[in-house]
Coordinates of C-alpha atoms and ligand atoms in Angstrom, one line a residue:
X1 CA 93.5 58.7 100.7
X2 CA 89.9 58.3 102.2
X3 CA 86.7 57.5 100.0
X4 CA 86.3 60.7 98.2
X5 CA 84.4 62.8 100.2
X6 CA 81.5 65.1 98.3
X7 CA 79.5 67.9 99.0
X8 CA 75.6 67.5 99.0
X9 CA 74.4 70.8 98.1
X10 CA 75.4 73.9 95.9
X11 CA 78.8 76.0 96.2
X12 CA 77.7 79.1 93.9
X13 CA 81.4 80.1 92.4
X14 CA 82.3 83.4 91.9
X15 CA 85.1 83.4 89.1
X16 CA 87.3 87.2 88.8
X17 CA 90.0 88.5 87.1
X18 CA 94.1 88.6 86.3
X19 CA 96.4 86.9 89.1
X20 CA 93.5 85.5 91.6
X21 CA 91.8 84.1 87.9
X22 CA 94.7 82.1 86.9
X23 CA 95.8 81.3 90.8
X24 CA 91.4 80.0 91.0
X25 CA 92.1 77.4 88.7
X26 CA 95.1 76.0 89.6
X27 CA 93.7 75.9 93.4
X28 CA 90.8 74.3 91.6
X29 CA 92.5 71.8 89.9
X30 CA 95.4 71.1 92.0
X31 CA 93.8 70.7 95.9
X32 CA 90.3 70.4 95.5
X33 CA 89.3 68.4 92.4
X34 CA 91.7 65.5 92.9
X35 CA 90.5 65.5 96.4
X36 CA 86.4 66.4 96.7
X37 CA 83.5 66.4 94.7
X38 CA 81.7 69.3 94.4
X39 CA 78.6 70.6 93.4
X40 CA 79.1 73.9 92.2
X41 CA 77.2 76.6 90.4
X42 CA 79.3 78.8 88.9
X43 CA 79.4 82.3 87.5
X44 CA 82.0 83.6 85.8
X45 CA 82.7 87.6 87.4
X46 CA 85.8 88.0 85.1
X47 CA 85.2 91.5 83.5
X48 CA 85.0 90.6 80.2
X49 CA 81.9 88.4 81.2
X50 CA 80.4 90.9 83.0
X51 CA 80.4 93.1 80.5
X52 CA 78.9 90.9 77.8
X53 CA 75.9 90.4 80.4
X54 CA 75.7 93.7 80.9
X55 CA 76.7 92.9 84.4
X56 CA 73.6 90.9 85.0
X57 CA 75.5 87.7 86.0
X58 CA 76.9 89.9 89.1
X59 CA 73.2 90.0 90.8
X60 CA 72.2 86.5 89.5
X61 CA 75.7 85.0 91.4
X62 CA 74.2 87.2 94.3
X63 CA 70.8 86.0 94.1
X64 CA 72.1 82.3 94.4
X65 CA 74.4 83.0 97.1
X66 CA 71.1 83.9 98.9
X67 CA 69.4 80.9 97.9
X68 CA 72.2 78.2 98.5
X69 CA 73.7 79.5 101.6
X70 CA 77.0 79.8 100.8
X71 CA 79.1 81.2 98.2
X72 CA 82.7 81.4 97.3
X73 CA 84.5 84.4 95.2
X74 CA 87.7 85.3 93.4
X75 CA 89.2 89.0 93.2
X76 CA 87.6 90.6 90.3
X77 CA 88.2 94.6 89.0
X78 CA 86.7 97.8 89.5
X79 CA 86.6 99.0 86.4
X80 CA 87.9 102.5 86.4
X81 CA 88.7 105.0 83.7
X82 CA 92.1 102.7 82.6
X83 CA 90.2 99.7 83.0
X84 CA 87.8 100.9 80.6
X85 CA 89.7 101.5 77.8
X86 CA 91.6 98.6 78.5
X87 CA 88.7 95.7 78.5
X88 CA 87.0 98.4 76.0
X89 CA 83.9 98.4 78.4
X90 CA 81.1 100.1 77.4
X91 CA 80.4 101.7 81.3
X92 CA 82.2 101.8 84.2
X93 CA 80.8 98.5 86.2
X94 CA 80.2 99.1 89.3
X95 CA 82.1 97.2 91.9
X96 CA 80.9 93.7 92.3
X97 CA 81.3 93.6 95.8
X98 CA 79.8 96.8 96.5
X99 CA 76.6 95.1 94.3
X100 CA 77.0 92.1 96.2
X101 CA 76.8 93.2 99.6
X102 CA 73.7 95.6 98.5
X103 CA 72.0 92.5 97.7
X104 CA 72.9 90.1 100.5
X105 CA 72.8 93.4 102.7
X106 CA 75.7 91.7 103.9
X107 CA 78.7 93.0 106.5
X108 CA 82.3 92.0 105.7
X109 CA 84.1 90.3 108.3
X110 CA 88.2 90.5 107.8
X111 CA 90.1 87.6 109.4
X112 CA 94.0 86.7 109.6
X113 CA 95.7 83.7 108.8
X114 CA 98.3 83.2 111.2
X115 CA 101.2 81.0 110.7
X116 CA 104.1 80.4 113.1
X117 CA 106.8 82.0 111.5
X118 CA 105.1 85.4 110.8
X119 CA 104.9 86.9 114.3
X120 CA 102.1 89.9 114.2
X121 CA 103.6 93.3 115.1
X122 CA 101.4 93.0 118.4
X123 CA 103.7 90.8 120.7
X124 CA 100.1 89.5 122.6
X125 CA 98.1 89.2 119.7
X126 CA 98.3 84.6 119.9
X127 CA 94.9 84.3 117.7
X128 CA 93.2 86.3 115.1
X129 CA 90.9 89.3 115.7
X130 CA 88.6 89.4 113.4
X131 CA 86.9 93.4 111.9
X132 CA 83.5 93.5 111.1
X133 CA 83.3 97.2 109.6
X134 CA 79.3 98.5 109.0
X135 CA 79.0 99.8 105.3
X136 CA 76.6 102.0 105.5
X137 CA 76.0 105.6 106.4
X138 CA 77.8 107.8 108.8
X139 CA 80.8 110.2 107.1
X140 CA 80.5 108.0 103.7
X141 CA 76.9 109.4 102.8
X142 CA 77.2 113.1 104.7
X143 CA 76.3 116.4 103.9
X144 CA 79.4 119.0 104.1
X145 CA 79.4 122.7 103.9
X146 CA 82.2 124.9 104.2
X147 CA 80.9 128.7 105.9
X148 CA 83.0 131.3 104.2
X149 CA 81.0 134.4 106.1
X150 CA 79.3 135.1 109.4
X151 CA 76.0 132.4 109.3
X152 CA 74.1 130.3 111.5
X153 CA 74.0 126.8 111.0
X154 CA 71.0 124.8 111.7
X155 CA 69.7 121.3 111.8
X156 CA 66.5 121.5 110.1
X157 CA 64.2 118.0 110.4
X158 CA 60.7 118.4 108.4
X159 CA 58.0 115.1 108.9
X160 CA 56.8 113.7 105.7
X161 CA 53.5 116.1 105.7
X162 CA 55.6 119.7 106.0
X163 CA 55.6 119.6 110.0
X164 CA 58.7 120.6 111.5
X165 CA 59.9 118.0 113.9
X166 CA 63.2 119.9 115.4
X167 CA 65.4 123.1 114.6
X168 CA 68.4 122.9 116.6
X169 CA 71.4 125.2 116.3
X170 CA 74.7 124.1 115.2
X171 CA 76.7 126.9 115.4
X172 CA 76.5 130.5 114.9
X173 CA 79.9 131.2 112.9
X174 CA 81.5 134.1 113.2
X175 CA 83.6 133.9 110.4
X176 CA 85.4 130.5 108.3
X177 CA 85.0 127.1 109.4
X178 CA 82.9 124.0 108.2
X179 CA 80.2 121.9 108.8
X180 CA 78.7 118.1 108.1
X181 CA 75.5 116.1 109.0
X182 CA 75.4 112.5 108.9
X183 CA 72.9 109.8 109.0
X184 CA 72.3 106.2 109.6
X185 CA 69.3 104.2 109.9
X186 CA 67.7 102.0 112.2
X187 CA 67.8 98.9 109.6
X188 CA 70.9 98.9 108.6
X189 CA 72.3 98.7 112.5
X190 CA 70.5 96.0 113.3
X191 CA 71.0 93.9 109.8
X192 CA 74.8 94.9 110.9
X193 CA 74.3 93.8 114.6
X194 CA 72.8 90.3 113.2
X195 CA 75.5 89.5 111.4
X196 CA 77.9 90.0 113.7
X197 CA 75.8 88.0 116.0
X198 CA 75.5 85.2 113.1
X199 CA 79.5 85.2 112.6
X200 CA 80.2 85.4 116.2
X201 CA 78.1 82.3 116.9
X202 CA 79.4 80.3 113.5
X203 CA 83.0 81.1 114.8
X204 CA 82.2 80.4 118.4
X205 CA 83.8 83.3 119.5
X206 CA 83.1 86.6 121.6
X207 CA 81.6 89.7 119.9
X208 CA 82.9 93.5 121.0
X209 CA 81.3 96.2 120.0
X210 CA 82.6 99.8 121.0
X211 CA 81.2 103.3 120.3
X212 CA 81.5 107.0 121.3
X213 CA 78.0 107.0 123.3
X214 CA 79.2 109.4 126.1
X215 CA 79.9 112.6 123.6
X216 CA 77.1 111.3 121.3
X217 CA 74.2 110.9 123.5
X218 CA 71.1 110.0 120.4
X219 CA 73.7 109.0 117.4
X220 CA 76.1 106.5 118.9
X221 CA 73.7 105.6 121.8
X222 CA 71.4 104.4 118.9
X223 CA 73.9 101.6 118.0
X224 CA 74.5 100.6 121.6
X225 CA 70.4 100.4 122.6
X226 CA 69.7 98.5 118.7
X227 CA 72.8 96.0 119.9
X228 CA 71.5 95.4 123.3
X229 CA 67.8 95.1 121.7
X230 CA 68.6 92.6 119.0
X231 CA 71.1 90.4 121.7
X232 CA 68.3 90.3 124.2
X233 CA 65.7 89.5 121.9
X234 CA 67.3 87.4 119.6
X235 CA 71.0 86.2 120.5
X236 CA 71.0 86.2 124.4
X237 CA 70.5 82.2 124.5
X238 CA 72.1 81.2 121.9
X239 CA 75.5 83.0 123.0
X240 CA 74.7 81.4 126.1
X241 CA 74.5 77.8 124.9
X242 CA 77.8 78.1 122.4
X243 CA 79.4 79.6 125.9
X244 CA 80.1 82.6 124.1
X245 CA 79.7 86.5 125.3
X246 CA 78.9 89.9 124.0
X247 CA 80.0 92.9 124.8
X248 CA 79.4 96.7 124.3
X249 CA 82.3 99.2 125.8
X250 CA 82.7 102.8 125.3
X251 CA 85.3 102.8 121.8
X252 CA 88.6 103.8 123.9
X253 CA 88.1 101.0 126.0
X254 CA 87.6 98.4 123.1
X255 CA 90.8 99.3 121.3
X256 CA 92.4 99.1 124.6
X257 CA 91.4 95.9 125.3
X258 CA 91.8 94.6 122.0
X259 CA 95.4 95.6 122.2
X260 CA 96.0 94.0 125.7
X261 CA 94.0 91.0 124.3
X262 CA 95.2 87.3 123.2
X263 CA 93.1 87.8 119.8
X264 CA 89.9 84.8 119.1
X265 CA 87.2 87.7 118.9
X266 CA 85.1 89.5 116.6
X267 CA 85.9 93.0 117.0
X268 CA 82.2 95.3 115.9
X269 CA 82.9 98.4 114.3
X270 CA 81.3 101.7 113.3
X271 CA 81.5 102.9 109.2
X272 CA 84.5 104.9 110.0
X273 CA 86.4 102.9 112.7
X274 CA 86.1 99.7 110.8
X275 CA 87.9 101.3 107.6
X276 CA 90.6 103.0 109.9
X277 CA 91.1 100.0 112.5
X278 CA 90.5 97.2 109.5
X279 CA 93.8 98.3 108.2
X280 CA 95.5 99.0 111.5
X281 CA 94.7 95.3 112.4
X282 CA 95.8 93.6 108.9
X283 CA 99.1 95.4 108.3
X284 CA 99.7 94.6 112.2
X285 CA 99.3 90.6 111.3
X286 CA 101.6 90.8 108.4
X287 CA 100.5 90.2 104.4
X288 CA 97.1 91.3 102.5
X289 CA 97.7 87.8 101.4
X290 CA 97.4 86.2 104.6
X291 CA 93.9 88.1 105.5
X292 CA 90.5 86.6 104.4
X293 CA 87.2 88.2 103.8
X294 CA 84.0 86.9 104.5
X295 CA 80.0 88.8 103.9
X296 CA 77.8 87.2 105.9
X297 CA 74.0 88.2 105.7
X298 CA 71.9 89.1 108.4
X299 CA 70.1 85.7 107.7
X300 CA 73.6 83.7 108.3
X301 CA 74.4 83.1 104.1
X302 CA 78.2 83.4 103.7
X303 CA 80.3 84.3 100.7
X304 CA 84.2 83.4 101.1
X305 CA 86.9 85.6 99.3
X306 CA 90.5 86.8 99.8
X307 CA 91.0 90.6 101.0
X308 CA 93.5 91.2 98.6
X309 CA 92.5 92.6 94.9
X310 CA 93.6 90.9 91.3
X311 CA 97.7 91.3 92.2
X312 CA 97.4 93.1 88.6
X313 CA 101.1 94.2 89.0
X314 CA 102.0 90.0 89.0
X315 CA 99.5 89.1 86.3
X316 CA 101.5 91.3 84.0
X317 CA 104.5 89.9 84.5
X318 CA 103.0 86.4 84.1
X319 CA 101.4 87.4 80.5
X320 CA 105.2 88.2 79.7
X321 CA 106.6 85.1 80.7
X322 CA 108.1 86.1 83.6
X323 CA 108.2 84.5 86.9
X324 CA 105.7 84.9 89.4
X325 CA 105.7 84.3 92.9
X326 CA 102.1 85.2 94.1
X327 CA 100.4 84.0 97.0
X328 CA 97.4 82.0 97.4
X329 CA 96.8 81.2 100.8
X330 CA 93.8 83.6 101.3
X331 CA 92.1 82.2 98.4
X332 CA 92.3 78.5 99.5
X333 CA 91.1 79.9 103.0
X334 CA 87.8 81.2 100.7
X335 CA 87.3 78.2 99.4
X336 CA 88.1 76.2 102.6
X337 CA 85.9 78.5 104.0
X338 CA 83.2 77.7 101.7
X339 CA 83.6 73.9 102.4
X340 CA 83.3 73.6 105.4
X341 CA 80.3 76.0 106.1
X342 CA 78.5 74.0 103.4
X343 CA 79.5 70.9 105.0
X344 CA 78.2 72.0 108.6
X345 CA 75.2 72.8 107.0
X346 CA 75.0 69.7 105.1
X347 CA 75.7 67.7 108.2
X348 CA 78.2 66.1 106.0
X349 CA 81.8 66.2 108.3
X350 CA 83.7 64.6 105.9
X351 CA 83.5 68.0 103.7
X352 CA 84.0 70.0 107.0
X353 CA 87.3 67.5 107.6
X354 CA 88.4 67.8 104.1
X355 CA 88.3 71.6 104.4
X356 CA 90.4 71.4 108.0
X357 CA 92.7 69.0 106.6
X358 CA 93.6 71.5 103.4
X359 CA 94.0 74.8 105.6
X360 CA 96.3 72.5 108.0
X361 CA 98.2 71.0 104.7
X362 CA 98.8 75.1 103.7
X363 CA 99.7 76.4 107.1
X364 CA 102.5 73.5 107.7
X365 CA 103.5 74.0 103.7
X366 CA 104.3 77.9 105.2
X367 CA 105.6 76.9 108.7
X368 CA 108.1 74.2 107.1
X369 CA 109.6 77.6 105.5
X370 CA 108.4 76.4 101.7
X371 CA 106.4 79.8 100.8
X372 CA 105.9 82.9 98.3
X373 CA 108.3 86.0 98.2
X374 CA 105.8 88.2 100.0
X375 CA 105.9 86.0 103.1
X376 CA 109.6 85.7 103.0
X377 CA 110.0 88.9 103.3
X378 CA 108.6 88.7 107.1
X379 CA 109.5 85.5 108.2
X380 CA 111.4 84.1 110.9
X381 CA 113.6 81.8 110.5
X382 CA 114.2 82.7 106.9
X383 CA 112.3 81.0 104.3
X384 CA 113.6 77.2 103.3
X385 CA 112.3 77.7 99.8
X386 CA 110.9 80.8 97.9
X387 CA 108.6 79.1 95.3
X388 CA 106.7 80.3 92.2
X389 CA 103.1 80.9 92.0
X390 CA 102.0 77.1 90.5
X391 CA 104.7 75.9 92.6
X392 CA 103.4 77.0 96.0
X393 CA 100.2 75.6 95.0
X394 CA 101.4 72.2 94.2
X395 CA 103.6 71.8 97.5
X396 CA 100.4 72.2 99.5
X397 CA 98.9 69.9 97.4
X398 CA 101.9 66.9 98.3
X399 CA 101.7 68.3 102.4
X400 CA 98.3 67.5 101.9
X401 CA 98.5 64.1 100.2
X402 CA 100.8 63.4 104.2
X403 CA 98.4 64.1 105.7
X404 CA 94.8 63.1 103.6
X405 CA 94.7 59.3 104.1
Ligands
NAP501 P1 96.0 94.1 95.1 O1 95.5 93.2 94.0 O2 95.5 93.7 96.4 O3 97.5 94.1 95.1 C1 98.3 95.2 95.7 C2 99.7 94.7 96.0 O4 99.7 93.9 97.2 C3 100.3 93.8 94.9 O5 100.8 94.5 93.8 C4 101.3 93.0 95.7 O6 102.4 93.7 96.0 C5 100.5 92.8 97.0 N1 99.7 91.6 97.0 C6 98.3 91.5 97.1 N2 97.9 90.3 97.0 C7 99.0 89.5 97.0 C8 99.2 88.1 96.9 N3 98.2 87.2 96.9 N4 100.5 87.6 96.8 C9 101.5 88.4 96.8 N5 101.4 89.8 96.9 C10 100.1 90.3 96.9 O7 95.5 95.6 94.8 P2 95.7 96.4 93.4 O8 96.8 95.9 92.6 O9 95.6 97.8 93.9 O10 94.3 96.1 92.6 C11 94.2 95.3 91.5 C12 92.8 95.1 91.1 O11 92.1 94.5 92.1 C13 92.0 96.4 90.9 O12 91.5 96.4 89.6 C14 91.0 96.5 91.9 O13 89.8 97.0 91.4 C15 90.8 95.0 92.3 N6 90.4 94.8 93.7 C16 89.5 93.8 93.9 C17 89.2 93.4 95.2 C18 88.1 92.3 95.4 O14 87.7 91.7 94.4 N7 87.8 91.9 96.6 C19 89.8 94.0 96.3 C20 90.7 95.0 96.1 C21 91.1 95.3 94.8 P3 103.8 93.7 95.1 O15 103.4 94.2 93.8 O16 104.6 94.7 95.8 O17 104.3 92.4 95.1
MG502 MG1 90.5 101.5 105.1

């Protein structure tokens, strides 16, 4: 084994919940603490902590993702009605990740981890696409009215001192139909475009973004003209020098290219598209357990988490006893993840070649055909060995003592 390698500054940690919790520490224990030492801050999101902090401890773990740069999260629970009774919580919590991204005003990029013997449903797809999906605005936070009698519908805009700025008919019903109006804002684009600009340019790969801006002349030609803006302004010569490219195509086009493509790029999409196409893209590359998340700020700080959510249905059966055979390749990716950015940012490669060497360690653990029931199901040839949960974990961690030294 090399000298121990160490990281100089803060992880901030981001315990959760059920399955990912108990899956956390034995990735913890197993592949990275034998291996690395790390400075970590750590807050514990589990949902019984949160609510004994009255969730405060969710915004203080966002707050120092902001201030350390980089930040590395477990699946925790949205408490909902059944949760509430369960953890006897005295509110609903909201989601941490919906907090989280509020405060980092952060986009979520969704990336595949391919392996060999999992072949995605797309025969061309050779390298991941990644989904950046904005979260904010458009259908999510519209107005909807459903016209039951003959009407006119208008579009009403009024300044901030009474003045009215525009009256434009909608639609003069004759009878039964319905209406919406959406918004989005001019901020929220561009902290979305810079992100994907950021990620783009960590990942070293080519950004598309797509949008309907031939039918919607103002709203969707508003998020092409605040892309162009903020490349030219901003990007443009930093794309250049990383050899990278951006760019915009009307939305048909993208997803036809993007289904013709080899993968390698970051795929920009609208509110809407990004939660349709998000899902279209992951089921295509195989497992929920094989896809990681990352939010990245407009400002380039990075917090590293799995897709997936707590795998409640497999923590049950562990509290009884029972074998388990859960997945946790997207939660060494987080951490992985988390490594190696703080390593590049540290200008310490040995963390940054730690981090390589574990992801390489779990991808040869799964293409050697030792790997958890979910991925058996898919691959090809048939798995060598179906492991347990703790198992899984600890045959990565002898791959990786091969190939560590
Ligand atoms: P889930 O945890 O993603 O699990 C859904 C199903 O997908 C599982 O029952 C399992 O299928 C399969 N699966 C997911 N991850 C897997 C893994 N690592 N290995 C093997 N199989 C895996 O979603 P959920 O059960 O609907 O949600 C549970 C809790 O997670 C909820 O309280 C929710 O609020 C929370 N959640 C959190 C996040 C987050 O923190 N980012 C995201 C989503 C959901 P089988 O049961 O068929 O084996
Ligand atoms: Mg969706």
């Amino acid at each position: 084994m090399p000298a121990k390698p160490a990281t100089k500054n803060v992880i901030v940690e981001l315990d959760g919940d059920e399955m990912t919790r108990v899956m956390w520490k034995m990735v913890k224990e197993t592949l990275l603490a034998p291996f690395i030492d790390m400075k970590i801050e750590y807050y514990d999101l589990g949902l019984e902590h949160r609510e004994k902090t009255g969730d405060k401890v969710t915004v203080d773990s966002a707050n120092a993702i902001l201030k350390h740069g980089v930040g590395v999260k477990c699946a925790t629970i949205t408490p909902n009605a059944e949760r509430v009774k369960e953890y006897k919580l005295t509110q609903e919590w909201k989601s941490p990740n919906g907090t989280i991204r509020a405060i980092l005003d952060g986009t979520v990029f969704r990336r595949p981890i391919m392996v060999r013997n999992i072949t995605p449903t797309v025969r061309t797809w050779k390298k991941p696409i990644i989904v950046g999906r904005h979260a904010y605005g458009d259908v999510y936070r519209d107005v909807e009215y459903k016209v039951t009698v003959p009407a006119k519908a208008e579009l009403v805009v009024t300044g901030a001192d009474g003045t009215e700025l525009s009256r434009q008919v909608v639609h003069q019903f004759k009878g039964g139909g319905v209406l919406l109006a959406m918004h989005n804002l001019d901020a929220s684009i561009a902290s979305f475009a810079k992100a994907c600009f950021e990620y783009a340019l960590d990942q070293k790969i080519d950004l598309w973004f797509g949008a309907k801006d031939t039918i919607s002349k103002t709203y969707d030609v508003r998020f092409k003209d605040i892309f162009e803006q903020v490349f030219a302004k901003e990007y443009k010569a930093k794309f250049d020098a990383a050899g990278i490219q951006f760019s915009y195509t009307l939305i048909d086009d993208t997803v036809a290219r993007v289904m013709r493509s080899e993968g390698n790029i970051l795929w920009a999409c609208k509110n809407y598209d990004g939660d349709v196409l998000s899902d279209m893209v992951a089921s295509a590359f195989g497992s929920l357990a094989m896809m990681t998340s990352v939010l990245v700020s407009p400002q380039g700080c990075m917090e590293f988490e799995a897709a997936h959510g707590t795998v409640q249905r497999h923590y049950y059966k562990h509290l009884k006893g029972e074998p388990t055979s859960t997945n946790s390749m997207a939660l060494i990716f987080a951490w992985t993840g988390g490594l190696r950015k703080r390593g590049e940012l540290d200008g310490t490669p040995e963390v940054a070649a730690f981090a390589d060497a574990v992801d390489k360690a779990a991808l040869a653990t799964v293409e050697k055909g030792v790997m958890t029931g979910d991925l058996a199901r898919l691959a090809e040839p048939k798995a060598a060995n179906v492991c347990g949960t703790g198992e899984f974990i600890a045959e990565i961690a002898s791959t990786l003592r091969g190939i560590w030294k």
